[in-house]
């Protein structure tokens, strides 16, 4: 399940892990898309602190491309 919210300076997508039967769900992931970057935030269940990863737009394009390619090392041209 996921939700999408459009704000003034960002679009925020929250990915909710509903879990598989018999397993506890994972922590939600919040994806915030800004003009200059994308951040992914998830609560660390051990410390209770949020962990944030920031991707540049180039890194995000590489990730999207990589999800559709076989193993290997690639460079965008």
GROMACS .gro file of N, CA, C and O in nm, residues 5-11 33-34:
model
   36
    5UNK      N    1   0.123   1.246  -0.165
    5UNK     CA    2   0.081   1.381  -0.127
    5UNK      C    3   0.164   1.481  -0.206
    5UNK      O    4   0.286   1.472  -0.210
    6UNK      N    5   0.097   1.577  -0.270
    6UNK     CA    6   0.166   1.682  -0.344
    6UNK      C    7   0.166   1.808  -0.259
    6UNK      O    8   0.060   1.858  -0.222
    7UNK      N    9   0.285   1.857  -0.227
    7UNK     CA   10   0.298   1.980  -0.150
    7UNK      C   11   0.355   2.091  -0.236
    7UNK      O   12   0.379   2.073  -0.357
    8UNK      N   13   0.379   2.205  -0.175
    8UNK     CA   14   0.433   2.320  -0.247
    8UNK      C   15   0.573   2.292  -0.302
    8UNK      O   16   0.603   2.323  -0.416
    9UNK      N   17   0.660   2.233  -0.217
    9UNK     CA   18   0.799   2.214  -0.258
    9UNK      C   19   0.839   2.068  -0.279
    9UNK      O   20   0.953   2.040  -0.316
   10UNK      N   21   0.748   1.973  -0.257
   10UNK     CA   22   0.785   1.833  -0.271
   10UNK      C   23   0.661   1.746  -0.294
   10UNK      O   24   0.551   1.781  -0.252
   11UNK      N   25   0.685   1.633  -0.359
   11UNK     CA   26   0.586   1.526  -0.365
   11UNK      C   27   0.634   1.418  -0.270
   11UNK      O   28   0.750   1.377  -0.275
   33UNK      N   29   1.025   1.379  -0.306
   33UNK     CA   30   1.086   1.423  -0.432
   33UNK      C   31   1.084   1.576  -0.437
   33UNK      O   32   0.977   1.637  -0.442
   34UNK      N   33   1.202   1.635  -0.434
   34UNK     CA   34   1.219   1.779  -0.446
   34UNK      C   35   1.270   1.810  -0.587
   34UNK      O   36   1.304   1.719  -0.663
   0.00000   0.00000   0.00000
